[in-house]
PDB file of C-alpha atoms and ligand atoms in Angstrom:
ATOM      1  CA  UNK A  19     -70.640  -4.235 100.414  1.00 68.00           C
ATOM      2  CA  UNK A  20     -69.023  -1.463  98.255  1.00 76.00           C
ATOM      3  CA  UNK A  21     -67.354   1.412  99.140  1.00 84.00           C
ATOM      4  CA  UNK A  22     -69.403   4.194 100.412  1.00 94.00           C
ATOM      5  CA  UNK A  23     -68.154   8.096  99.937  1.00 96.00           C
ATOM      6  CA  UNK A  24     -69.137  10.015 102.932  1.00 97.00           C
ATOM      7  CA  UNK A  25     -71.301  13.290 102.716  1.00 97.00           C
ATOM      8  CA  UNK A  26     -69.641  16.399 102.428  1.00 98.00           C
ATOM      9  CA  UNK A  27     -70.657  19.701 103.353  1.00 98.00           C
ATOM     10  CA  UNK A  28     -69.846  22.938 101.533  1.00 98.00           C
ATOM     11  CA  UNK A  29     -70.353  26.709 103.088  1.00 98.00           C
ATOM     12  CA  UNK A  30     -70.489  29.172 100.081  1.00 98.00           C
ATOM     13  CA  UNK A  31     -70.611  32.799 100.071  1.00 98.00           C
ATOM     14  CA  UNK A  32     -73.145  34.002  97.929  1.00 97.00           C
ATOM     15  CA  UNK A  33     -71.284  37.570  97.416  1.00 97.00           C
ATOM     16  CA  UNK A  34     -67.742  36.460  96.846  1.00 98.00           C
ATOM     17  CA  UNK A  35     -68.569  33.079  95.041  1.00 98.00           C
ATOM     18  CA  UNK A  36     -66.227  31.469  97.733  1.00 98.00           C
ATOM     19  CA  UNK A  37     -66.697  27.983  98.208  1.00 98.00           C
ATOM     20  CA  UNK A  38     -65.096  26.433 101.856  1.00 98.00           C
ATOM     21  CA  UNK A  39     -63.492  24.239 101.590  1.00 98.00           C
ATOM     22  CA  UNK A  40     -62.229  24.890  98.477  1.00 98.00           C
ATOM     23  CA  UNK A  41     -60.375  22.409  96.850  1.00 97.00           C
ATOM     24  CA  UNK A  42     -59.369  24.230  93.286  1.00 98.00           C
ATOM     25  CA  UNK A  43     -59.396  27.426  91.852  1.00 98.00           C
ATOM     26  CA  UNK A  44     -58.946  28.187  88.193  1.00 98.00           C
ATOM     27  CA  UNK A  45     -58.588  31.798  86.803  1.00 98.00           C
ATOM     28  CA  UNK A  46     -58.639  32.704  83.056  1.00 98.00           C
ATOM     29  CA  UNK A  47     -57.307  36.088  82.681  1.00 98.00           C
ATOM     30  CA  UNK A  48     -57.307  37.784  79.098  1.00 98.00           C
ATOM     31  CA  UNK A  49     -54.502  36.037  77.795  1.00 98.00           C
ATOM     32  CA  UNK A  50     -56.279  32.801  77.715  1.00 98.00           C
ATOM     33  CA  UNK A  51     -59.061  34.594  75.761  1.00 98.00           C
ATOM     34  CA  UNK A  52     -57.223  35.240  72.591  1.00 96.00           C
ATOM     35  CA  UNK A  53     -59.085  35.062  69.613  1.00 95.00           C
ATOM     36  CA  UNK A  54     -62.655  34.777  71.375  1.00 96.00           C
ATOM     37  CA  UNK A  55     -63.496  38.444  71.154  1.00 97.00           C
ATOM     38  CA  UNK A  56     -64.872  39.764  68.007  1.00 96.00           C
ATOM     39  CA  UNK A  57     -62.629  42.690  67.781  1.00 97.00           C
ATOM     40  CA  UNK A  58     -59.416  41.461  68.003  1.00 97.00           C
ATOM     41  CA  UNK A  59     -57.690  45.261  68.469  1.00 98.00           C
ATOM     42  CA  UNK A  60     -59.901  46.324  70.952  1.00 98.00           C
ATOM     43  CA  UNK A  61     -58.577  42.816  72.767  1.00 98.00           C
ATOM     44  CA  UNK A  62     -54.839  43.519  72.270  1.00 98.00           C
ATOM     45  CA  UNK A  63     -54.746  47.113  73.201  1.00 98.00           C
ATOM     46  CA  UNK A  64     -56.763  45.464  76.533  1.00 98.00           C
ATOM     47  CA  UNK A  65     -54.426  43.043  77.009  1.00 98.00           C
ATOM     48  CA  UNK A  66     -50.934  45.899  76.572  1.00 98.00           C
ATOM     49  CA  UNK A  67     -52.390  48.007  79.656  1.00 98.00           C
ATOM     50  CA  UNK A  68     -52.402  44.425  81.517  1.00 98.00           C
ATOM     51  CA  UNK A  69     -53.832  41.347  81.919  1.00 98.00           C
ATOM     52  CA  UNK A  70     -56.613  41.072  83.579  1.00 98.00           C
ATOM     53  CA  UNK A  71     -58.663  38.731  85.378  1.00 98.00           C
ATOM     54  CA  UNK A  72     -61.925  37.609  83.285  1.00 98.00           C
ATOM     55  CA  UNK A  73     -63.308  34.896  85.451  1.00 99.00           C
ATOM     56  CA  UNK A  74     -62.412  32.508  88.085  1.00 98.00           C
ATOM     57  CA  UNK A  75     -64.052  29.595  89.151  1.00 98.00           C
ATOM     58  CA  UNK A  76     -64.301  28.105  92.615  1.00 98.00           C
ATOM     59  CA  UNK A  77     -64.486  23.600  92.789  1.00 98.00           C
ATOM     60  CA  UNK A  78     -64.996  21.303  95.183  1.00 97.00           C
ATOM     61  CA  UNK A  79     -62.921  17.806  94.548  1.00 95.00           C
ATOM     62  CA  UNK A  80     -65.557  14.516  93.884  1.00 97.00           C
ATOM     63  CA  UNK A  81     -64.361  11.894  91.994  1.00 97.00           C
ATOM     64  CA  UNK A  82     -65.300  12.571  87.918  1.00 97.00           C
ATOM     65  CA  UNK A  83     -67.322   8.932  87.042  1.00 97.00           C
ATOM     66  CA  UNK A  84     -70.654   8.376  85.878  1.00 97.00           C
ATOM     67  CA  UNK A  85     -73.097   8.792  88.907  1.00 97.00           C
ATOM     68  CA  UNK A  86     -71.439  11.702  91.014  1.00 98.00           C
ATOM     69  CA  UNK A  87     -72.328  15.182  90.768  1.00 98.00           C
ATOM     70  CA  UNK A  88     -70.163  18.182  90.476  1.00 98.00           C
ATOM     71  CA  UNK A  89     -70.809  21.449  91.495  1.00 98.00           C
ATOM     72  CA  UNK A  90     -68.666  24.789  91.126  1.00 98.00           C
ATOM     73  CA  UNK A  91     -68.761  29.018  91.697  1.00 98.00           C
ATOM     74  CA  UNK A  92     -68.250  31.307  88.712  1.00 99.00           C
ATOM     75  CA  UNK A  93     -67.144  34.729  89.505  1.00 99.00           C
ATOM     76  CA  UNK A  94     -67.229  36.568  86.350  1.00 99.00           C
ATOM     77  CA  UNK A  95     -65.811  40.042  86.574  1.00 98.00           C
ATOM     78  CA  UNK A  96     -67.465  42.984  85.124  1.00 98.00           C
ATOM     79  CA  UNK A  97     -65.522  44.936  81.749  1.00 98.00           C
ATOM     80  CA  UNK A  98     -65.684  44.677  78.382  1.00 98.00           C
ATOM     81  CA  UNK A  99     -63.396  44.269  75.182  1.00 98.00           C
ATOM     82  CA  UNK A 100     -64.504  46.945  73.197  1.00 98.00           C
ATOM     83  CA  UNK A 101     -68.272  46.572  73.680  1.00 98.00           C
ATOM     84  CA  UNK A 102     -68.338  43.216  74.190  1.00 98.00           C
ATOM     85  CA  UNK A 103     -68.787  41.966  78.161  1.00 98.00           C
ATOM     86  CA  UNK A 104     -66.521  39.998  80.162  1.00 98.00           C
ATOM     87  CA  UNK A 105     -67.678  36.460  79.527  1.00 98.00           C
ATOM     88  CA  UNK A 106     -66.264  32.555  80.791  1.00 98.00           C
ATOM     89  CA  UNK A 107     -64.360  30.557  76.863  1.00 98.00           C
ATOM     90  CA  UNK A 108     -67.382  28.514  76.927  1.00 98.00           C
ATOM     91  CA  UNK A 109     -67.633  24.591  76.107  1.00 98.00           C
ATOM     92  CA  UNK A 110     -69.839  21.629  75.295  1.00 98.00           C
ATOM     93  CA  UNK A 111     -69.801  18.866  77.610  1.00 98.00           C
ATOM     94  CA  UNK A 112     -67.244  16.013  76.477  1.00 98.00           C
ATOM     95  CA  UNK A 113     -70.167  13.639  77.276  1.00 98.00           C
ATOM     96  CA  UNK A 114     -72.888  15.246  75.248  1.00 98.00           C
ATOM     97  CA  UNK A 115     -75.761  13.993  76.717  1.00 98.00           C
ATOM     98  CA  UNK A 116     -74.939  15.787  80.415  1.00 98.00           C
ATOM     99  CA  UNK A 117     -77.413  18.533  81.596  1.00 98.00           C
ATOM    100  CA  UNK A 118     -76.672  21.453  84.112  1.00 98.00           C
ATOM    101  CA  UNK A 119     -77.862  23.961  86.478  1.00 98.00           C
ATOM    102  CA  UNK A 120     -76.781  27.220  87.354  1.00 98.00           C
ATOM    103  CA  UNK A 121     -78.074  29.324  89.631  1.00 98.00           C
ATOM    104  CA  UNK A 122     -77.173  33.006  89.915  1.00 98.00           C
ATOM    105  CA  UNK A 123     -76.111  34.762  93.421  1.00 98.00           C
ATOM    106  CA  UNK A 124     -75.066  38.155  92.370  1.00 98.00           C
ATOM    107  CA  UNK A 125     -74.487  40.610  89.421  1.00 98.00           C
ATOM    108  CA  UNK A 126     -76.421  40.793  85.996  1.00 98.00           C
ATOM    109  CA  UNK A 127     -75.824  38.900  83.007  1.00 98.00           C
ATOM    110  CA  UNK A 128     -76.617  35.915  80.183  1.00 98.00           C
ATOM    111  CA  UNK A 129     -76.709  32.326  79.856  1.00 98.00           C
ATOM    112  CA  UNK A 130     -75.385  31.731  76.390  1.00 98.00           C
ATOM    113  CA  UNK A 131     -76.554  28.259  74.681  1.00 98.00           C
ATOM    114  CA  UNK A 132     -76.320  26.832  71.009  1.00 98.00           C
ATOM    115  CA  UNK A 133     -76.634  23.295  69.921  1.00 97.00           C
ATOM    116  CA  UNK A 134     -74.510  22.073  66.748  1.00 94.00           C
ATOM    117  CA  UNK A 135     -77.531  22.004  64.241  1.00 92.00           C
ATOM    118  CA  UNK A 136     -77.902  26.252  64.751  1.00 89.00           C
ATOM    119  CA  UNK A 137     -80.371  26.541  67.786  1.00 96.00           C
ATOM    120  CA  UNK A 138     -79.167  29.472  70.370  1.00 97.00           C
ATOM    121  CA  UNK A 139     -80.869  30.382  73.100  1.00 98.00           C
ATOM    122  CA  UNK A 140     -80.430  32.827  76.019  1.00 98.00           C
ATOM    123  CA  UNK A 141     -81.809  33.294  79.667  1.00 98.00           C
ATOM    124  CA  UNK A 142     -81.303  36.879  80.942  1.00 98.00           C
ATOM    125  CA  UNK A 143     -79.210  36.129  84.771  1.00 98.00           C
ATOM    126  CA  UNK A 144     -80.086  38.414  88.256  1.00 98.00           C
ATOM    127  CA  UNK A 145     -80.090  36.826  91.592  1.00 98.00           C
ATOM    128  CA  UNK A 146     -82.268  34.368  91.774  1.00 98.00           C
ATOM    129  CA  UNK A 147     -82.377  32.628  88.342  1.00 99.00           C
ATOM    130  CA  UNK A 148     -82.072  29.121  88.074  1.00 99.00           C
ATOM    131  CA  UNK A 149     -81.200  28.625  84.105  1.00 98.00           C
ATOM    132  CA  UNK A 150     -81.838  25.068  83.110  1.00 99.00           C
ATOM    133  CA  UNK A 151     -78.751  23.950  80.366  1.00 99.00           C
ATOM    134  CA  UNK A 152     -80.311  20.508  78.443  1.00 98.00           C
ATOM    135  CA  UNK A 153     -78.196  17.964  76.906  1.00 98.00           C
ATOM    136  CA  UNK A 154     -76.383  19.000  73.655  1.00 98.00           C
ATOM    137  CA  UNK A 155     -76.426  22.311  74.487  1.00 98.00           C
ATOM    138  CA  UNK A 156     -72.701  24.342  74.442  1.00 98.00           C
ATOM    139  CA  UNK A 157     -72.770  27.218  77.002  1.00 98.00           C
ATOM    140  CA  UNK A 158     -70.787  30.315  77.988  1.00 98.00           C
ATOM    141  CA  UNK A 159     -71.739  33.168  80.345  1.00 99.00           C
ATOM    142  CA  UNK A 160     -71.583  36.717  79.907  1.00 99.00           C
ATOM    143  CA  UNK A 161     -71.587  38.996  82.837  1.00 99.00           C
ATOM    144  CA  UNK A 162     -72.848  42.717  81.769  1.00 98.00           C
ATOM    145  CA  UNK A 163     -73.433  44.638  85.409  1.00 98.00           C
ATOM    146  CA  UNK A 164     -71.275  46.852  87.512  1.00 97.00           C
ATOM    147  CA  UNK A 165     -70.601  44.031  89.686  1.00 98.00           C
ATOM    148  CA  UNK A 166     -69.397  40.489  89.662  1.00 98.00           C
ATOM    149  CA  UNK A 167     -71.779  37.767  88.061  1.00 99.00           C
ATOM    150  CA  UNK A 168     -71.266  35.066  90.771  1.00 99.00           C
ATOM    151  CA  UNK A 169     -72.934  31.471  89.294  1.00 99.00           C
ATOM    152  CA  UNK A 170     -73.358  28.784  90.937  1.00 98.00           C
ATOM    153  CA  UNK A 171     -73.250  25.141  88.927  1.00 98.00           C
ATOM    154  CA  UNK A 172     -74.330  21.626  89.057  1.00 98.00           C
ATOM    155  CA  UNK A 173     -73.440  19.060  86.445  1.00 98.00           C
ATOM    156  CA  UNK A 174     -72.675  14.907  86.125  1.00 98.00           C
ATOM    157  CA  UNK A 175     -69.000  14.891  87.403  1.00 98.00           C
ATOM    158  CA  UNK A 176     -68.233  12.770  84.269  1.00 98.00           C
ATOM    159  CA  UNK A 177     -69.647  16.008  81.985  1.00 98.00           C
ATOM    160  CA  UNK A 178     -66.140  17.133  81.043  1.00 98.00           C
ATOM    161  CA  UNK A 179     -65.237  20.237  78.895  1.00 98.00           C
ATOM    162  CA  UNK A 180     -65.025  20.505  74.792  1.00 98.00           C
ATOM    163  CA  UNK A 181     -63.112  23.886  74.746  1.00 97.00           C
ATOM    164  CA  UNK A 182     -61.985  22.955  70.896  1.00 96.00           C
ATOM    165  CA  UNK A 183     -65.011  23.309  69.101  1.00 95.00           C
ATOM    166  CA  UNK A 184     -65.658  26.775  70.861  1.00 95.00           C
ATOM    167  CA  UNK A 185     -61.915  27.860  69.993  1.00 95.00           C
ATOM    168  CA  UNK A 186     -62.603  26.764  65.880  1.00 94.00           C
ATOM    169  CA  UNK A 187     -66.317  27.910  66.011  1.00 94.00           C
ATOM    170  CA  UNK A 188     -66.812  30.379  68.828  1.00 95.00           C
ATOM    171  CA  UNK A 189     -70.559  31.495  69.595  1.00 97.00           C
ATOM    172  CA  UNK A 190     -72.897  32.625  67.452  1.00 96.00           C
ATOM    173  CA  UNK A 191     -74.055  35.806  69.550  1.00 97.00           C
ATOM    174  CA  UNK A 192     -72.249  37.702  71.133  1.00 98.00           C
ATOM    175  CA  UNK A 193     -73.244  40.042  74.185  1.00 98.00           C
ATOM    176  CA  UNK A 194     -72.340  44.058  73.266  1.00 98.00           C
ATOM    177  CA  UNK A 195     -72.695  47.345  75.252  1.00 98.00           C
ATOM    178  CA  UNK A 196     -76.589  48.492  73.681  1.00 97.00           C
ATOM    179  CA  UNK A 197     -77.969  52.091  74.448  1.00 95.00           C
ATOM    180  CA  UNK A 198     -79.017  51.377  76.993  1.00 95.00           C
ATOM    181  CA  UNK A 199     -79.429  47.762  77.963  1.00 96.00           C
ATOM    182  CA  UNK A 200     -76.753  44.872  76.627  1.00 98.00           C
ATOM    183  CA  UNK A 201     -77.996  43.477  73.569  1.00 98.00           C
ATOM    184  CA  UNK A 202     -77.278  39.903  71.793  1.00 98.00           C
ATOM    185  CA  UNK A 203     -75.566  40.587  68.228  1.00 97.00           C
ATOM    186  CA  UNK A 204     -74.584  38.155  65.381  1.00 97.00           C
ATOM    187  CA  UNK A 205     -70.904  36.968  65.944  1.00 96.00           C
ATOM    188  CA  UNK A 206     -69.128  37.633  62.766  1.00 93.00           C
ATOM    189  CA  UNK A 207     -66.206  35.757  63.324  1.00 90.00           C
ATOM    190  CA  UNK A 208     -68.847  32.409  63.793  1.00 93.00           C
ATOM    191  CA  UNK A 209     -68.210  29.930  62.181  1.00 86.00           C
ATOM    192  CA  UNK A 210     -70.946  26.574  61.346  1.00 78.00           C
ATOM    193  CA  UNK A 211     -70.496  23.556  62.169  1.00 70.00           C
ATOM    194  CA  UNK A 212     -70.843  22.268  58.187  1.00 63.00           C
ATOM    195  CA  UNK A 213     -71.620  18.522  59.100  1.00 59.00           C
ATOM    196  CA  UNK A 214     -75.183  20.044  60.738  1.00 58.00           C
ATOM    197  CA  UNK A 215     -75.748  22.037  57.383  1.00 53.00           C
TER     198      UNK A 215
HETATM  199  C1  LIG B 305     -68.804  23.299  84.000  1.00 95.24           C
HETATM  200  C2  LIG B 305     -69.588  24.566  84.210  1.00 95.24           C
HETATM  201  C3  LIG B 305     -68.843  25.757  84.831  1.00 95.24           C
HETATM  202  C4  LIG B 305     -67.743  26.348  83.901  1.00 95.24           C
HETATM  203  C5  LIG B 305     -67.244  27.708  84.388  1.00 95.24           C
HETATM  204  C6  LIG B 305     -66.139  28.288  83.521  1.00 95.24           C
HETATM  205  O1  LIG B 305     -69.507  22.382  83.242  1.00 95.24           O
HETATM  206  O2  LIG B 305     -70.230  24.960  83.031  1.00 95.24           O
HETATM  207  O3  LIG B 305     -68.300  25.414  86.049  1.00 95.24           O
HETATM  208  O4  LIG B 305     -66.683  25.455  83.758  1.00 95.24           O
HETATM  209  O5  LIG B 305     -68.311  28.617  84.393  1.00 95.24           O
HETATM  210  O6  LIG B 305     -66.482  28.305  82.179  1.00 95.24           O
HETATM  211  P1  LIG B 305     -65.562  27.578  81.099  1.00 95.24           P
HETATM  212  O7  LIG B 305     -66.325  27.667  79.825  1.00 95.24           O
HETATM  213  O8  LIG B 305     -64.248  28.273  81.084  1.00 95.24           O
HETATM  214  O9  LIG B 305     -65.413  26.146  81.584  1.00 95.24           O
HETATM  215 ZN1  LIG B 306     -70.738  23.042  81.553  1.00 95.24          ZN
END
């Protein structure tokens, strides 16, 4: 008979985002976010008074092939560049056709999807919300409270990340400071992917 994995068990903490155990944690801080702001001085006079932590995200280690699941925590921190919220790069799956979950723990904020041929969609994110990602759909999330947007996600372990076609593109919205509530703007540093025109 094959090889079996055996079961593992994961505690989380739904108001740090910590996973235990833990076997990788990545943090982007605002230097790895150059050039996906839409106002590019607001971002470098940010980034003189230091740089700051944006996100961080908390994994557990399963093998990456077709059949195993992943699942991760997403502590986006609250701030803005200019008026524009603290927000993960963002990325198609490698492996198009890969779906996802997330489900938020803590803090207020979007789920940010577009497909290549110009759909976008958005689901608004409290604790609670379970937002539903389909296949083809490129995703980023935005966190817009006073307090830390803590995600949790499940995906195919095999999903990987296309961070490239975010970099060239970037989004088509973006989430700004509103009146009174955030509101979803046209990006207009966005560029089309021509082959879906
Ligand atoms: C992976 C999943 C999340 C993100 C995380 C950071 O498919 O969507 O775990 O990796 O929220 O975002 P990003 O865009 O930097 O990978
Ligand atoms: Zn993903």
């Amino acid at each position: 008979m094959k090889d079996v994995m055996k079961p593992i068990r994961t505690l989380v903490d739904a108001r740090t985002g910590l996973l235990n155990p833990c076997d990788r944690v990545t943090k982007r801080k605002l230097s790895d976010m150059q050039g996906m702001y839409a106002n590019a001085e607001a971002y470098n006079e940010l980034l003189n008074k230091g740089d700051k932590l944006v996100y961080k995200v908390y994994e557990v280690n399963i093998p990456q092939v077709e059949g195993q699941l992943l699942y991760s925590t997403s502590v986006i921190y609250p701030g803005r560049v200019g008026d524009e919220y603290f927000m993960t790069k963002g990325h198609f799956h490698l492996k198009e056709d890969t779906a996802e979950i997330y489900l938020c723990f803590q803090g207020e904020g979007y789920l940010l999807m577009q497909t290549h041929d110009g759909q976008i969609s958005s689901i608004e994110m409290k604790p609670g919300t379970i937002g539903y990602i389909p296949p083809y759909w490129g995703h980023r999330t935005i966190s817009t409270g006073n307090k830390k947007l803590i995600l949790f996600a499940i995906y195919p372990a095999d999903a990987g990340h296309n961070y490239k076609i975010v970099e060239e593109r970037g989004f088509a919205k973006i989430v700004v400071e509103g009146k009174d509530t955030p509101v979803l703007r046209k990006n207009p540093g966005y560029r089309r992917d021509k082959d879906a025109e």
